Amino acid sequence: MAQNQNPKDKQPLLKVEGLKTHFFVDGSIVRAVDQVDLEIFRGKVLGLVGESGCGKTVTALSIMGLIDEPGKIISGDIIFDGISLLSLTEDELNQIRGGRISLIFQDPQARLNPVFTIGSQIAEIFQVHYGEPRQAAFDRSVKLLETVGIPDPLDRVHAYPHELSGGQAQRVMIAMALALEPELIIADEPTTALDVTIQAQILDLMREMRGEHSTAIILITHDMAVIAGMADCVAVMYAGQIIEQAEAEQLYKKPLHPYTQDLLASIPYGLDEGPLSSIPGSSPDPRNLPTGCRYAPRCESRVEYGLKICEAKAPSLQPFSPEHSIRCWLYESAPGHKPPLLKRL
Ligand SMILES: Nc1ncnc2c1ncn2[C@@H]1O[C@H](COP(=O)(O)OP(=O)(O)O)[C@@H](O)[C@H]1O
Ligand code: SF4
Ligand SMILES: [Mg+2]
């Protein structure tokens, strides 16, 4: 496909470099995102995964320029198609936001305006961005609802958000995100509140978008099972940092970081529903993070290999192979520390 011949495709569409987004609350600092590096290419799906509270939504909001007081991006850069988003004015950012990058929020019902029909909310996007007349914008809304699989769109276009099921509201959010054919969609837990059948349909819809429009998608989830078979590349986040990043197949077949291994082990095999068994212990308080590795208090490998360095010094994210990076002392050397697993791989 032409997609592979465009020199632009060799450059990442979005590059997040050393992003730190902190919240300054009651005299303490919440290090919600604390050194995140990501790259995503056109037509690819990047799965961003990690337990609740690890900083996934704050990463998404940072990319969208939606961090407000008491939060602040304190360092790093966000480069979209060669442009640093952090250097743009609010007006310039508004052109990109919604137009070239869209965010599908975690809680669709809360994001839709309760006093307007869904038809008028979608039509408004076409009216504002393309200056389309009302009727034409409305007709396009009906078409779009059909595309995202809303049954009887001519009727549903007149519905108010509270008249929609959770699955329908999520589809409307997706329709709104698709309206301007963005190059990048960030979908923040788009299926978490939905039942399994609807989940599968929404994920299918995203696959189609990627196939037809070469849309890049960042799919955020706390559930490794959701992105299996969907993501091309996976970044695993823990306590505000990326701890492992690899091509999806490689990551699922051979996870290297103890946290990724534990996350994958907590997926109940063969079950599409039911509670996930979780990893013992809890993630650290982002106001009071450990000095060394943030996973050290829960890490059994540290004990198994008798690693002293883990609690004393924080590991950095290191390339293990061109497509695989890990933040763990099992694979990194330091003065006086020999990585026990590096040579074996
Ligand atoms: N507005 C805010 N003020 C203070 N802390 C916040 C705010 N928003 C998020 N946080 C904190 O940032 C951390 C990351 O949150 P979030 O990105 O929502 O996690 P996730 O999406 O991975 O579940 C959490 O500890 C959360 O409490
Ligand atoms: S650096 Fe040490 S504590 Fe952290 S994940 Fe690796 S082995 Fe476990
Ligand atoms: Mg979240």
Coordinates of C-alpha atoms in Angstrom, one line a residue, residues 62-316:
S62 CA -0.7 15.9 28.5
I63 CA -0.5 15.0 24.8
M64 CA -3.8 16.7 24.2
G65 CA -2.7 19.8 26.1
L66 CA -5.4 19.4 28.7
I67 CA -3.5 19.5 31.9
D68 CA -4.8 22.2 34.2
E69 CA -3.9 23.5 37.6
P70 CA -2.7 22.1 40.0
G71 CA -1.0 20.0 37.2
K72 CA 1.9 21.1 35.1
I73 CA 4.1 19.6 32.4
I74 CA 7.5 20.2 34.1
S75 CA 9.8 18.8 31.4
G76 CA 10.0 16.9 28.2
D77 CA 8.5 17.4 24.8
I78 CA 5.6 16.2 22.7
I79 CA 6.3 16.3 19.0
F80 CA 3.5 15.6 16.5
D81 CA 4.4 15.4 12.9
G82 CA 7.6 17.4 13.6
I83 CA 5.8 20.1 15.6
S84 CA 6.4 20.6 19.3
L85 CA 2.9 20.8 20.7
L86 CA 4.3 22.4 23.9
S87 CA 5.4 25.4 21.8
L88 CA 2.0 26.1 20.3
T89 CA -0.5 28.8 21.3
E90 CA -3.9 27.7 22.5
D91 CA -5.4 28.6 19.0
E92 CA -2.8 26.6 17.2
L93 CA -3.3 23.7 19.5
N94 CA -7.0 23.8 19.0
Q95 CA -6.5 23.4 15.2
I96 CA -4.6 20.1 15.9
R97 CA -6.8 19.0 18.8
G98 CA -10.0 17.5 17.5
G99 CA -8.8 18.0 13.9
R100 CA -5.6 16.0 13.6
I101 CA -5.6 14.3 17.1
S102 CA -8.7 13.1 18.9
L103 CA -9.2 11.8 22.4
I104 CA -11.9 9.2 23.2
F105 CA -12.5 9.7 26.9
Q106 CA -12.9 7.0 29.5
D107 CA -16.4 8.1 30.6
P108 CA -18.5 8.9 27.5
Q109 CA -21.7 9.7 29.4
A110 CA -19.9 12.4 31.4
R111 CA -18.3 13.9 28.3
L112 CA -21.5 14.3 26.2
N113 CA -23.5 17.4 26.7
P114 CA -26.8 16.3 28.4
V115 CA -28.9 19.1 27.0
F116 CA -28.2 18.6 23.2
T117 CA -29.2 15.7 21.0
I118 CA -26.3 13.6 19.8
G119 CA -27.0 14.6 16.2
S120 CA -26.6 18.3 17.0
Q121 CA -23.4 17.6 19.0
I122 CA -21.8 15.7 16.1
A123 CA -23.1 18.2 13.5
E124 CA -21.6 21.1 15.5
I125 CA -18.1 19.6 14.8
F126 CA -18.7 19.8 11.0
Q127 CA -20.2 23.3 11.3
V128 CA -17.3 24.6 13.4
H129 CA -14.4 23.0 11.6
Y130 CA -15.7 23.0 8.0
G131 CA -18.3 25.8 8.2
E132 CA -20.9 23.3 6.8
P133 CA -24.5 24.4 6.6
R134 CA -26.7 22.9 9.3
Q135 CA -28.6 20.3 7.2
A136 CA -25.4 19.0 5.5
A137 CA -23.7 18.7 8.8
F138 CA -26.7 16.9 10.2
D139 CA -26.8 14.4 7.3
R140 CA -23.1 13.7 7.8
S141 CA -23.8 13.0 11.5
V142 CA -26.4 10.3 10.5
K143 CA -23.9 8.7 8.1
L144 CA -21.2 8.7 10.8
L145 CA -23.6 7.1 13.4
E146 CA -24.2 4.4 10.8
T147 CA -20.4 3.9 10.3
V148 CA -19.9 3.3 14.1
G149 CA -22.7 0.8 14.1
I150 CA -25.5 2.7 15.9
P151 CA -28.7 0.9 14.9
D152 CA -31.4 3.0 13.3
P153 CA -29.2 6.1 13.0
L154 CA -32.0 8.3 11.5
D155 CA -33.9 7.9 14.7
R156 CA -31.0 7.8 17.2
V157 CA -29.6 11.0 15.9
H158 CA -32.4 12.8 17.8
A159 CA -31.7 11.0 21.1
Y160 CA -30.2 12.7 24.1
P161 CA -27.2 11.2 25.8
H162 CA -29.2 9.8 28.7
E163 CA -31.3 7.8 26.3
L164 CA -28.2 5.9 25.1
S165 CA -26.8 2.6 26.5
G166 CA -23.2 2.6 27.6
G167 CA -22.1 0.9 24.4
Q168 CA -24.0 3.4 22.2
A169 CA -22.6 6.4 24.1
Q170 CA -19.1 5.0 23.6
R171 CA -19.9 4.7 19.8
V172 CA -21.1 8.3 19.7
M173 CA -17.8 9.4 21.3
I174 CA -16.0 7.4 18.7
A175 CA -18.1 9.0 16.0
M176 CA -17.2 12.4 17.3
A177 CA -13.5 11.4 17.4
L178 CA -13.7 10.2 13.9
A179 CA -15.6 13.1 12.5
L180 CA -12.6 15.0 11.2
E181 CA -10.7 11.9 10.2
P182 CA -7.8 12.5 12.6
E183 CA -4.4 11.1 12.1
L184 CA -4.0 10.1 15.7
I185 CA -6.7 8.8 18.1
I186 CA -6.0 8.4 21.7
A187 CA -8.6 6.0 23.2
D188 CA -8.5 6.0 27.0
E189 CA -10.0 2.7 28.3
P190 CA -12.7 2.9 25.5
T191 CA -14.2 -0.5 26.4
T192 CA -13.7 -0.7 30.2
A193 CA -17.4 -0.1 31.1
L194 CA -18.8 -2.2 28.3
D195 CA -19.9 -5.8 28.1
V196 CA -17.8 -8.3 26.2
T197 CA -19.7 -8.3 22.9
I198 CA -19.8 -4.6 22.6
Q199 CA -16.1 -4.5 23.6
A200 CA -15.3 -6.7 20.6
Q201 CA -17.3 -4.6 18.2
I202 CA -15.6 -1.4 19.3
L203 CA -12.2 -2.9 18.9
D204 CA -13.2 -4.2 15.5
L205 CA -14.2 -0.7 14.6
M206 CA -10.8 0.6 15.6
R207 CA -9.1 -2.0 13.5
E208 CA -11.2 -0.8 10.5
M209 CA -10.2 2.8 11.1
R210 CA -6.5 1.9 11.2
G211 CA -6.9 -0.2 8.0
E212 CA -8.9 2.3 6.0
H213 CA -7.4 5.7 7.0
S214 CA -4.0 4.7 8.3
T215 CA -5.0 6.2 11.6
A216 CA -2.5 5.8 14.4
I217 CA -4.2 4.7 17.6
I218 CA -2.9 4.9 21.2
L219 CA -5.1 2.3 23.0
I220 CA -5.0 2.8 26.7
T221 CA -6.1 0.0 29.0
H222 CA -5.4 -1.6 32.4
D223 CA -6.1 -5.0 30.9
M224 CA -3.4 -6.8 28.9
A225 CA -6.0 -9.1 27.4
V226 CA -7.8 -6.2 25.7
I227 CA -4.8 -5.2 23.5
A228 CA -3.6 -8.8 22.7
G229 CA -4.2 -9.2 19.0
M230 CA -5.0 -5.5 18.6
A231 CA -1.8 -3.6 19.3
D232 CA 1.3 -3.6 17.1
C233 CA 3.5 -2.3 19.9
V234 CA 3.0 -2.2 23.7
A235 CA 4.3 0.2 26.3
V236 CA 3.9 -1.0 29.9
M237 CA 3.6 1.8 32.5
Y238 CA 4.3 1.5 36.2
A239 CA 4.2 4.4 38.8
G240 CA 4.5 7.1 36.2
Q241 CA 7.1 5.5 34.0
I242 CA 7.4 3.2 31.0
I243 CA 9.1 0.0 32.3
E244 CA 9.0 -2.1 29.1
Q245 CA 8.2 -1.4 25.5
A246 CA 8.3 -3.8 22.7
E247 CA 6.5 -5.2 19.6
A248 CA 3.3 -6.8 20.8
E249 CA 4.1 -10.3 19.7
Q250 CA 7.5 -10.2 21.4
L251 CA 6.1 -8.7 24.6
Y252 CA 3.4 -11.3 24.9
K253 CA 5.6 -14.3 24.0
K254 CA 8.6 -13.2 26.0
P255 CA 8.0 -10.5 28.6
L256 CA 11.3 -9.5 30.2
H257 CA 10.4 -7.1 33.0
P258 CA 9.1 -8.8 36.2
Y259 CA 6.1 -6.4 36.3
T260 CA 5.1 -7.3 32.7
Q261 CA 5.5 -11.0 33.6
D262 CA 3.3 -10.5 36.7
L263 CA 0.7 -8.5 34.7
L264 CA 0.5 -11.2 32.0
A265 CA 0.3 -13.9 34.7
S266 CA -2.8 -12.2 36.1
I267 CA -4.8 -12.6 33.0
P268 CA -7.2 -15.5 33.5
Y269 CA -6.6 -17.8 30.5
G270 CA -9.6 -18.7 28.4
L271 CA -11.9 -16.3 30.3
D272 CA -13.2 -13.3 28.6
E273 CA -15.0 -12.1 31.7
G274 CA -14.7 -12.2 35.4
P275 CA -12.4 -10.4 37.7
L276 CA -8.8 -10.2 37.0
S277 CA -6.6 -11.6 39.7
S278 CA -4.3 -8.9 40.7
I279 CA -0.6 -8.7 41.6
P280 CA -0.1 -8.8 45.4
G281 CA 0.7 -5.5 47.0
S282 CA 0.0 -2.1 45.6
S283 CA 1.7 0.5 43.5
P284 CA 3.6 3.2 45.4
D285 CA 2.1 6.5 46.4
P286 CA 3.1 8.9 43.6
R287 CA 3.7 11.6 46.3
N288 CA 6.3 9.3 48.0
L289 CA 8.1 7.2 45.5
P290 CA 10.8 4.7 46.4
T291 CA 14.4 5.9 45.7
G292 CA 15.3 2.8 43.8
C293 CA 13.2 0.7 41.4
R294 CA 9.6 1.6 41.9
Y295 CA 8.5 -2.0 41.6
A296 CA 11.1 -3.3 44.2
P297 CA 8.6 -3.6 47.1
R298 CA 6.5 -6.1 45.0
C299 CA 9.2 -7.7 42.9
E300 CA 9.9 -11.4 43.5
S301 CA 12.7 -11.5 41.0
R302 CA 14.7 -9.0 43.1
V303 CA 14.5 -11.5 46.0
E304 CA 15.1 -14.5 43.9
Y305 CA 18.3 -13.0 42.4
G306 CA 19.3 -11.3 45.6
L307 CA 19.7 -7.9 43.9
K308 CA 20.9 -5.3 46.4
I309 CA 21.0 -2.4 43.9
C310 CA 17.2 -2.4 43.2
E311 CA 16.2 -0.6 46.4
A312 CA 19.2 1.7 46.3
K313 CA 19.2 3.0 42.7
A314 CA 16.6 3.5 40.1
P315 CA 17.2 1.7 36.8
S316 CA 16.8 3.6 33.5

